[in-house]
Amino acid sequence: MERYVYDFDEPTEGGRDLLGGKGIGLAEMRQLGVPVPAGFTITTDACRAYMASGGQFPAGLEAEIDEHLARLEETTGKRFGDPDDPLLVSVRSGAAVSMPGMMDTILNVGLNDAAVEGLARRTGNDRFARDSYRRLIQMYGETVDHIEPHRFSDALGKQGDDLPGLIETFKSIYAEETGHSFPQDAKEQLGRAVRAVFESWDTPRAKAYRRHNHIPDDLGTAVNVVQMVFGNKGEHSGTGVAFTRDPSTGEAGLYGEFLADAQGEDVVAGIRTPEPVESMRERLPAAFDELIETMRRLEEHYKDMQDIEFTVEDGKLYLLQTRSAKRTAAAALKAAVAMVDEGLIAREEAVARIDPGQLDQLLHPRIDPDVTYVVAAKGLNASPGAASGQIVFDADTAEDRGRDGVSVILVRWETTPDDIHGMIAAQGILTAHGGMTSHAAVVARGMGKPCVAGCEALSLDLDARTASLNGTRLNEGDVITIDGGTGEVIVGEVTLIPPDINEDFETVLGWADDLRRLKVRANADTPEDAAKAREFGAQGIGLCRTEHMFMADDRLPVVRDMIMASDEDERRAALDKLLPHQQSDFEGIFEAMAGLPVTIRLLDPPLHEFLPPLEEARDDRMRSRIRALQEANPMLGTRGCRLGLQFPEIYEMQVRAIIGAASAVRDRTGDAPLVEIMHPLVGFQEELRRLRDLTVATAEEESDVEYLVGTMIELPRACIRADEIAEQADFFSFGTNDLTQTALGFSRDDAEGKFLTHYLQDGVLERNPFETLDQSGVGELMAIAVERGRRTKPDIKLGICGEHGGEPDSVKFCHALGLDYVSCSPYRVPLARLAAAQAALAEAGVEAVSVGG
Ligand code: ADP
Ligand code: MG
Ligand code: MG
């Protein structure tokens, strides 16, 4: 028969997937000899069986729990439900993938009216026993019976220290809300607590979190039943969290918070402000020394920065959790570089371990150091980066306004897991309460969003929807700026500037460059972008769009003249005026990319995009031209190479400008740029054959510089007939934005924010195919094109220039396809360099250690 329960010291094969992150951590700590309370783990298999059956314990589970409970009683010398000296346990959720604060935990299970007296007598600590009982009723009521938390917290606020009174009040709240009295049977408490934890896997907030983090819905959670240790026994007790290195900066050294005479969630809840963990040194020297030693051992064992939870009961230390610490990207890089220096890990592991998606954080804006501004208040620098936006006071409003494209800063007393959707929508988060390990801080760091926490000068009046910041009154909708790197809060907007790459980042990227095969280029349309891209390590330009050169203010009128021309001669006259502009743009780009390849795409969008809206037409002739050019579906109309074939003089001018620029730059610098001329939207070999002829003939007239002619592959037909098209092409560049549109039959503008949003919400699709390449559909078409294209021309150059080129999973896919390069926006180049190295490492069997807990 299948087994569902394992003691912490029993070996299993199932690992993290079976025991969850918390369970595996407890088991491993026990094996290491770290002081951990005794207990057992109910597996994720049990949870999956429970969910699949619609809420039934699988056969045998109950008996297995009883058996392990009996063993726990034996180990601890206490009995569960004993009125005299009760065994108490916590019932803790813990999935294989870390979902901090998303699911439920209940402490002090096993207490009842009689046992609380026994506990008080045994410990000689009446206050402690009753405090534990009221916590149980509260957590159990909230978690098992879904009683609104404010029912209890309101009473707590009113009655404060009168514990016997509070217990009575809590029990009557419980009875009032549920229609039955608080269960006195310890086994019943345990059974229902386990069910509640199973069910917490499917709460809306847990689902929202999983959707945001692309965690599958069918993993389920494990449940850990752990003997209680008590941090709420007085001044020689307490609870804390600590990191082996600073999770914001990665700096080595102890980092954490401690709250004396407290239990469980008190630190995280942000209700009382904790002290630095250093404060234990004097008060609890033995426990402190053991903590330091234990953290060192854990880091050495896991070879990674750890985030631990601990409790001290009467001077004795216990660890309750360890996991790879959530950290900012800056901290991840610094810690990885330091660990390589310390000999703890190899370079490959350091590279494999950094989450490329997270690097985005470092590529976030910060406040321009050259501007002066007035700091209205300071809080804790809980998550780096700067953001400006309108303040909103609740998560729903944040989501609403965020959806309308407004930048918002979510401002709260403190955040809870129920605020998650608002945090996702906000540009930044500001809280009045809570420390560096408060919910807001932890979640913001995970999301890579700026967060200032514990800003004491902030107070909120949620009814009036106003805030007071150091005495300045703010209304909802007023703009503020926060800097999560310094903790500064500023009223109004401040200039933000783009980031640059620090030394640790540079070091890790250097290692990545040594390990990757895939080249990384950038999509850049201007000399400035090209220079930025190069600074970020781009090895060329994979896509230079020429249309913006047509859009510039001083050129648009000429472009319009070109479009309005009544015959070819008139059109050529206008094009002649555009030519020098285009040529000088290209010269700038070639110079910025000297020695590196530059792919230039000839004009792609339909011409009507260059004309004003109908109402603004200057005369009847223009109006009729606009009508003639208007398309019902411009995505599939006269654009790309179709435009070039209908108006060859446009492409001729562009080829002339490109070749002219290349030869001018060669003459000036002695170095010929590596030019790749790309024809968009080709579906038929004949299209490219004609355009290749046009390109070659025009170029020959201009100069003898070398160049390649290729095409963007962005139509399903082009993928399928890639063997024929390759006869005319020196290179293919997958335009996966359009390829996604045409392969899926999704017009992007009609999809995002519309049906696609529903698809993602309802789980019809797991990922937005415009963000993450649809590998099994679009990816399969690419694979066909690669195979057929190479069959005709084994050395054909292959790249991708859609936005997917900067998305880590898609980069890995492109590596597997054997492309020569990916091309993405300049800011994503570093991330693509890392992802490309990870793809190569994965192929060689070096995978990232999974971070969880
Ligand atoms: P989360 O995943 O939200 O951190 P946990 O299961 O880790 O939930 O527990 C919540 C809090 O209760 C933590 O601070 C944890 O250290 C504490 N806790 C859990 N089990 C015990 C126990 N057996 N004794 C003392 N404290 C506990
Ligand atoms: Mg925990
Ligand atoms: Mg396209």
GROMACS .gro file of C-alpha atoms in nm, residues 516-805:
model
  290
  516ARG     CA    1   2.757   2.994  -2.368
  517ARG     CA    2   2.743   2.895  -2.733
  518LEU     CA    3   2.451   3.114  -2.840
  519LYS     CA    4   2.542   3.469  -2.940
  520VAL     CA    5   2.336   3.756  -2.809
  521ARG     CA    6   2.246   4.056  -3.020
  522ALA     CA    7   2.017   4.350  -2.954
  523ASN     CA    8   1.722   4.502  -3.129
  524ALA     CA    9   1.820   4.865  -3.172
  525ASP     CA   10   1.698   5.133  -3.408
  526THR     CA   11   1.920   5.425  -3.317
  527PRO     CA   12   2.291   5.487  -3.260
  528GLU     CA   13   2.212   5.556  -2.891
  529ASP     CA   14   2.037   5.223  -2.844
  530ALA     CA   15   2.315   5.053  -3.032
  531ALA     CA   16   2.574   5.204  -2.798
  532LYS     CA   17   2.371   5.103  -2.491
  533ALA     CA   18   2.333   4.752  -2.628
  534ARG     CA   19   2.704   4.723  -2.681
  535GLU     CA   20   2.767   4.836  -2.326
  536PHE     CA   21   2.540   4.555  -2.209
  537GLY     CA   22   2.741   4.308  -2.411
  538ALA     CA   23   2.544   4.278  -2.734
  539GLN     CA   24   2.737   4.106  -3.012
  540GLY     CA   25   2.562   4.288  -3.290
  541ILE     CA   26   2.220   4.410  -3.389
  542GLY     CA   27   1.967   4.145  -3.474
  543LEU     CA   28   1.694   4.384  -3.573
  544CYS     CA   29   1.719   4.745  -3.676
  545ARG     CA   30   1.375   4.869  -3.774
  546THR     CA   31   1.378   5.146  -4.025
  547GLU     CA   32   1.030   5.281  -3.975
  548HIS     CA   33   1.115   5.510  -3.683
  549MET     CA   34   1.349   5.687  -3.922
  550PHE     CA   35   1.041   5.763  -4.125
  551MET     CA   36   0.848   5.881  -3.823
  552ALA     CA   37   1.087   6.152  -3.704
  553ASP     CA   38   0.929   6.498  -3.709
  554ASP     CA   39   1.153   6.640  -3.977
  555ARG     CA   40   1.096   6.344  -4.208
  556LEU     CA   41   0.731   6.260  -4.173
  557PRO     CA   42   0.622   6.537  -4.412
  558VAL     CA   43   0.858   6.400  -4.676
  559VAL     CA   44   0.734   6.049  -4.615
  560ARG     CA   45   0.380   6.176  -4.660
  561ASP     CA   46   0.478   6.343  -4.985
  562MET     CA   47   0.620   6.011  -5.094
  563ILE     CA   48   0.298   5.831  -5.012
  564MET     CA   49   0.083   6.100  -5.174
  565ALA     CA   50   0.293   6.100  -5.491
  566SER     CA   51   0.077   6.052  -5.797
  567ASP     CA   52   0.341   5.865  -5.992
  568GLU     CA   53   0.674   5.694  -5.960
  569ASP     CA   54   0.876   6.002  -6.050
  570GLU     CA   55   0.715   6.208  -5.781
  571ARG     CA   56   0.769   5.924  -5.539
  572ARG     CA   57   1.134   5.894  -5.632
  573ALA     CA   58   1.179   6.267  -5.580
  574ALA     CA   59   1.048   6.239  -5.226
  575LEU     CA   60   1.258   5.928  -5.163
  576ASP     CA   61   1.568   6.112  -5.280
  577LYS     CA   62   1.507   6.363  -5.004
  578LEU     CA   63   1.477   6.084  -4.746
  579LEU     CA   64   1.791   5.905  -4.858
  580PRO     CA   65   2.052   6.124  -4.688
  581HIS     CA   66   1.861   6.103  -4.358
  582GLN     CA   67   1.846   5.727  -4.371
  583GLN     CA   68   2.208   5.702  -4.471
  584SER     CA   69   2.329   5.913  -4.183
  585ASP     CA   70   2.121   5.708  -3.938
  586PHE     CA   71   2.280   5.392  -4.069
  587GLU     CA   72   2.626   5.541  -4.048
  588GLY     CA   73   2.572   5.617  -3.682
  589ILE     CA   74   2.456   5.263  -3.612
  590PHE     CA   75   2.739   5.102  -3.807
  591GLU     CA   76   2.993   5.306  -3.619
  592ALA     CA   77   2.844   5.218  -3.282
  593MET     CA   78   2.856   4.851  -3.381
  594ALA     CA   79   3.194   4.856  -3.554
  595GLY     CA   80   3.321   4.505  -3.612
  596LEU     CA   81   2.984   4.347  -3.529
  597PRO     CA   82   2.698   4.239  -3.755
  598VAL     CA   83   2.396   4.464  -3.804
  599THR     CA   84   2.070   4.332  -3.946
  600ILE     CA   85   1.858   4.600  -4.104
  601ARG     CA   86   1.499   4.529  -4.184
  602LEU     CA   87   1.352   4.714  -4.476
  603LEU     CA   88   1.028   4.902  -4.432
  604ASP     CA   89   0.763   4.680  -4.275
  605PRO     CA   90   0.445   4.860  -4.161
  606PRO     CA   91   0.158   4.943  -4.394
  607LEU     CA   92   0.185   5.293  -4.538
  608HIS     CA   93  -0.131   5.426  -4.381
  609GLU     CA   94   0.052   5.425  -4.048
  610PHE     CA   95   0.246   5.725  -4.172
  611LEU     CA   96  -0.064   5.922  -4.261
  612PRO     CA   97  -0.270   6.122  -4.011
  613PRO     CA   98  -0.613   6.004  -3.898
  614LEU     CA   99  -0.884   6.067  -4.153
  615GLU     CA  100  -1.024   6.369  -3.964
  616GLU     CA  101  -0.688   6.540  -3.982
  617ALA     CA  102  -0.630   6.492  -4.353
  618ARG     CA  103  -0.522   6.817  -4.518
  619ASP     CA  104  -0.741   6.784  -4.826
  620ASP     CA  105  -0.972   6.559  -5.026
  621ARG     CA  106  -0.686   6.395  -5.205
  622MET     CA  107  -0.529   6.287  -4.881
  623ARG     CA  108  -0.861   6.172  -4.749
  624SER     CA  109  -0.911   5.946  -5.046
  625ARG     CA  110  -0.553   5.820  -5.019
  626ILE     CA  111  -0.609   5.736  -4.652
  627ARG     CA  112  -0.924   5.549  -4.743
  628ALA     CA  113  -0.742   5.364  -5.016
  629LEU     CA  114  -0.461   5.257  -4.784
  630GLN     CA  115  -0.675   5.172  -4.484
  631GLU     CA  116  -0.690   4.804  -4.407
  632ALA     CA  117  -0.934   4.600  -4.206
  633ASN     CA  118  -0.650   4.393  -4.071
  634PRO     CA  119  -0.325   4.584  -4.124
  635MET     CA  120  -0.135   4.295  -3.973
  636LEU     CA  121  -0.203   4.087  -4.282
  637GLY     CA  122  -0.226   4.351  -4.551
  638THR     CA  123   0.012   4.549  -4.769
  639ARG     CA  124   0.315   4.543  -4.553
  640GLY     CA  125   0.659   4.391  -4.538
  641CYS     CA  126   0.792   4.258  -4.865
  642ARG     CA  127   0.451   4.308  -5.024
  643LEU     CA  128   0.508   4.679  -4.990
  644GLY     CA  129   0.859   4.643  -5.131
  645LEU     CA  130   0.730   4.456  -5.434
  646GLN     CA  131   0.453   4.704  -5.499
  647PHE     CA  132   0.674   5.011  -5.449
  648PRO     CA  133   1.026   4.885  -5.531
  649GLU     CA  134   1.164   5.238  -5.527
  650ILE     CA  135   1.115   5.249  -5.149
  651TYR     CA  136   1.331   4.943  -5.091
  652GLU     CA  137   1.578   5.063  -5.353
  653MET     CA  138   1.624   5.386  -5.162
  654GLN     CA  139   1.675   5.194  -4.839
  655VAL     CA  140   1.930   4.958  -4.994
  656ARG     CA  141   2.111   5.256  -5.140
  657ALA     CA  142   2.118   5.425  -4.799
  658ILE     CA  143   2.246   5.110  -4.626
  659ILE     CA  144   2.516   5.035  -4.879
  660GLY     CA  145   2.610   5.400  -4.903
  661ALA     CA  146   2.645   5.421  -4.528
  662ALA     CA  147   2.850   5.102  -4.514
  663SER     CA  148   3.093   5.226  -4.772
  664ALA     CA  149   3.119   5.570  -4.612
  665VAL     CA  150   3.198   5.409  -4.277
  666ARG     CA  151   3.450   5.178  -4.440
  667ASP     CA  152   3.622   5.472  -4.603
  668ARG     CA  153   3.624   5.665  -4.279
  669THR     CA  154   3.735   5.393  -4.039
  670GLY     CA  155   3.898   5.134  -4.260
  671ASP     CA  156   3.659   4.873  -4.123
  672ALA     CA  157   3.367   4.753  -4.331
  673PRO     CA  158   3.055   4.695  -4.123
  674LEU     CA  159   2.898   4.350  -4.140
  675VAL     CA  160   2.571   4.435  -4.309
  676GLU     CA  161   2.271   4.206  -4.324
  677ILE     CA  162   1.976   4.328  -4.527
  678MET     CA  163   1.653   4.168  -4.416
  679HIS     CA  164   1.327   4.143  -4.607
  680PRO     CA  165   1.022   4.112  -4.383
  681LEU     CA  166   0.713   3.895  -4.411
  682VAL     CA  167   0.826   3.667  -4.690
  683GLY     CA  168   0.601   3.368  -4.748
  684PHE     CA  169   0.698   3.264  -5.100
  685GLN     CA  170   1.034   3.197  -5.254
  686GLU     CA  171   0.943   3.417  -5.551
  687GLU     CA  172   0.897   3.720  -5.324
  688LEU     CA  173   1.246   3.688  -5.190
  689ARG     CA  174   1.393   3.600  -5.529
  690ARG     CA  175   1.269   3.927  -5.675
  691LEU     CA  176   1.373   4.131  -5.375
  692ARG     CA  177   1.713   3.971  -5.367
  693ASP     CA  178   1.761   4.070  -5.732
  694LEU     CA  179   1.651   4.424  -5.649
  695THR     CA  180   1.889   4.436  -5.354
  696VAL     CA  181   2.186   4.303  -5.547
  697ALA     CA  182   2.127   4.526  -5.849
  698THR     CA  183   2.089   4.837  -5.634
  699ALA     CA  184   2.386   4.760  -5.414
  700GLU     CA  185   2.610   4.699  -5.714
  701GLU     CA  186   2.539   5.047  -5.842
  702GLU     CA  187   2.634   5.191  -5.509
  703SER     CA  188   2.953   5.026  -5.387
  704ASP     CA  189   3.142   4.700  -5.359
  705VAL     CA  190   3.097   4.654  -4.983
  706GLU     CA  191   2.989   4.306  -4.885
  707TYR     CA  192   2.655   4.229  -4.735
  708LEU     CA  193   2.414   3.944  -4.678
  709VAL     CA  194   2.055   3.921  -4.791
  710GLY     CA  195   1.808   3.734  -4.578
  711THR     CA  196   1.456   3.723  -4.455
  712MET     CA  197   1.254   3.737  -4.144
  713ILE     CA  198   1.065   3.414  -4.092
  714GLU     CA  199   0.730   3.519  -3.955
  715LEU     CA  200   0.470   3.331  -4.151
  716PRO     CA  201   0.384   2.963  -4.112
  717ARG     CA  202   0.422   2.917  -4.487
  718ALA     CA  203   0.775   3.047  -4.472
  719CYS     CA  204   0.858   2.789  -4.206
  720ILE     CA  205   0.715   2.507  -4.410
  721ARG     CA  206   0.877   2.616  -4.736
  722ALA     CA  207   1.202   2.714  -4.566
  723ASP     CA  208   1.396   2.480  -4.794
  724GLU     CA  209   1.292   2.682  -5.102
  725ILE     CA  210   1.325   3.017  -4.932
  726ALA     CA  211   1.674   2.928  -4.813
  727GLU     CA  212   1.785   2.915  -5.176
  728GLN     CA  213   1.742   3.290  -5.183
  729ALA     CA  214   1.852   3.370  -4.828
  730ASP     CA  215   2.188   3.398  -4.655
  731PHE     CA  216   2.015   3.412  -4.319
  732PHE     CA  217   1.684   3.361  -4.144
  733SER     CA  218   1.574   3.564  -3.848
  734PHE     CA  219   1.265   3.437  -3.670
  735GLY     CA  220   1.024   3.723  -3.616
  736THR     CA  221   0.838   3.544  -3.344
  737ASN     CA  222   0.601   3.830  -3.265
  738ASP     CA  223   0.435   3.802  -3.602
  739LEU     CA  224   0.497   3.430  -3.623
  740THR     CA  225   0.302   3.393  -3.299
  741GLN     CA  226   0.020   3.606  -3.434
  742THR     CA  227   0.001   3.422  -3.763
  743ALA     CA  228   0.055   3.072  -3.626
  744LEU     CA  229  -0.197   3.110  -3.345
  745GLY     CA  230  -0.435   3.326  -3.541
  746PHE     CA  231  -0.418   3.580  -3.256
  747SER     CA  232  -0.400   3.943  -3.346
  748ARG     CA  233  -0.203   4.075  -3.055
  749ASP     CA  234  -0.392   4.400  -3.014
  750ASP     CA  235  -0.720   4.212  -3.010
  751ALA     CA  236  -0.587   3.949  -2.771
  752GLU     CA  237  -0.403   4.112  -2.484
  753GLY     CA  238  -0.634   4.274  -2.236
  754LYS     CA  239  -0.919   4.093  -2.407
  755PHE     CA  240  -0.978   3.723  -2.460
  756LEU     CA  241  -0.617   3.634  -2.388
  757THR     CA  242  -0.650   3.783  -2.041
  758HIS     CA  243  -0.944   3.550  -1.980
  759TYR     CA  244  -0.754   3.259  -2.123
  760LEU     CA  245  -0.473   3.321  -1.878
  761GLN     CA  246  -0.707   3.374  -1.585
  762ASP     CA  247  -0.909   3.065  -1.658
  763GLY     CA  248  -0.603   2.858  -1.727
  764VAL     CA  249  -0.691   2.783  -2.092
  765LEU     CA  250  -0.334   2.895  -2.157
  766GLU     CA  251  -0.066   2.889  -1.892
  767ARG     CA  252   0.156   3.157  -2.038
  768ASN     CA  253   0.111   3.456  -2.259
  769PRO     CA  254   0.248   3.333  -2.594
  770PHE     CA  255   0.364   3.686  -2.674
  771GLU     CA  256   0.588   3.681  -2.369
  772THR     CA  257   0.699   3.319  -2.359
  773LEU     CA  258   0.743   3.138  -2.684
  774ASP     CA  259   0.471   2.881  -2.753
  775GLN     CA  260   0.728   2.608  -2.788
  776SER     CA  261   0.499   2.329  -2.893
  777GLY     CA  262   0.328   2.531  -3.167
  778VAL     CA  263   0.535   2.825  -3.284
  779GLY     CA  264   0.847   2.645  -3.164
  780GLU     CA  265   0.763   2.343  -3.376
  781LEU     CA  266   0.728   2.565  -3.683
  782MET     CA  267   1.069   2.709  -3.603
  783ALA     CA  268   1.213   2.361  -3.575
  784ILE     CA  269   1.073   2.276  -3.917
  785ALA     CA  270   1.221   2.593  -4.065
  786VAL     CA  271   1.560   2.525  -3.909
  787GLU     CA  272   1.566   2.170  -4.038
  788ARG     CA  273   1.448   2.254  -4.390
  789GLY     CA  274   1.653   2.569  -4.420
  790ARG     CA  275   1.970   2.386  -4.323
  791ARG     CA  276   1.889   2.105  -4.559
  792THR     CA  277   1.922   2.353  -4.847
  793LYS     CA  278   2.199   2.557  -4.696
  794PRO     CA  279   2.385   2.389  -4.411
  795ASP     CA  280   2.561   2.708  -4.303
  796ILE     CA  281   2.262   2.942  -4.321
  797LYS     CA  282   2.278   3.190  -4.033
  798LEU     CA  283   1.987   3.155  -3.792
  799GLY     CA  284   1.862   3.393  -3.528
  800ILE     CA  285   1.554   3.517  -3.350
  801CYS     CA  286   1.458   3.881  -3.320
  802GLY     CA  287   1.110   3.865  -3.167
  803GLU     CA  288   1.062   3.984  -2.810
  804HIS     CA  289   1.101   3.621  -2.705
  805GLY     CA  290   1.470   3.659  -2.775
   0.00000   0.00000   0.00000
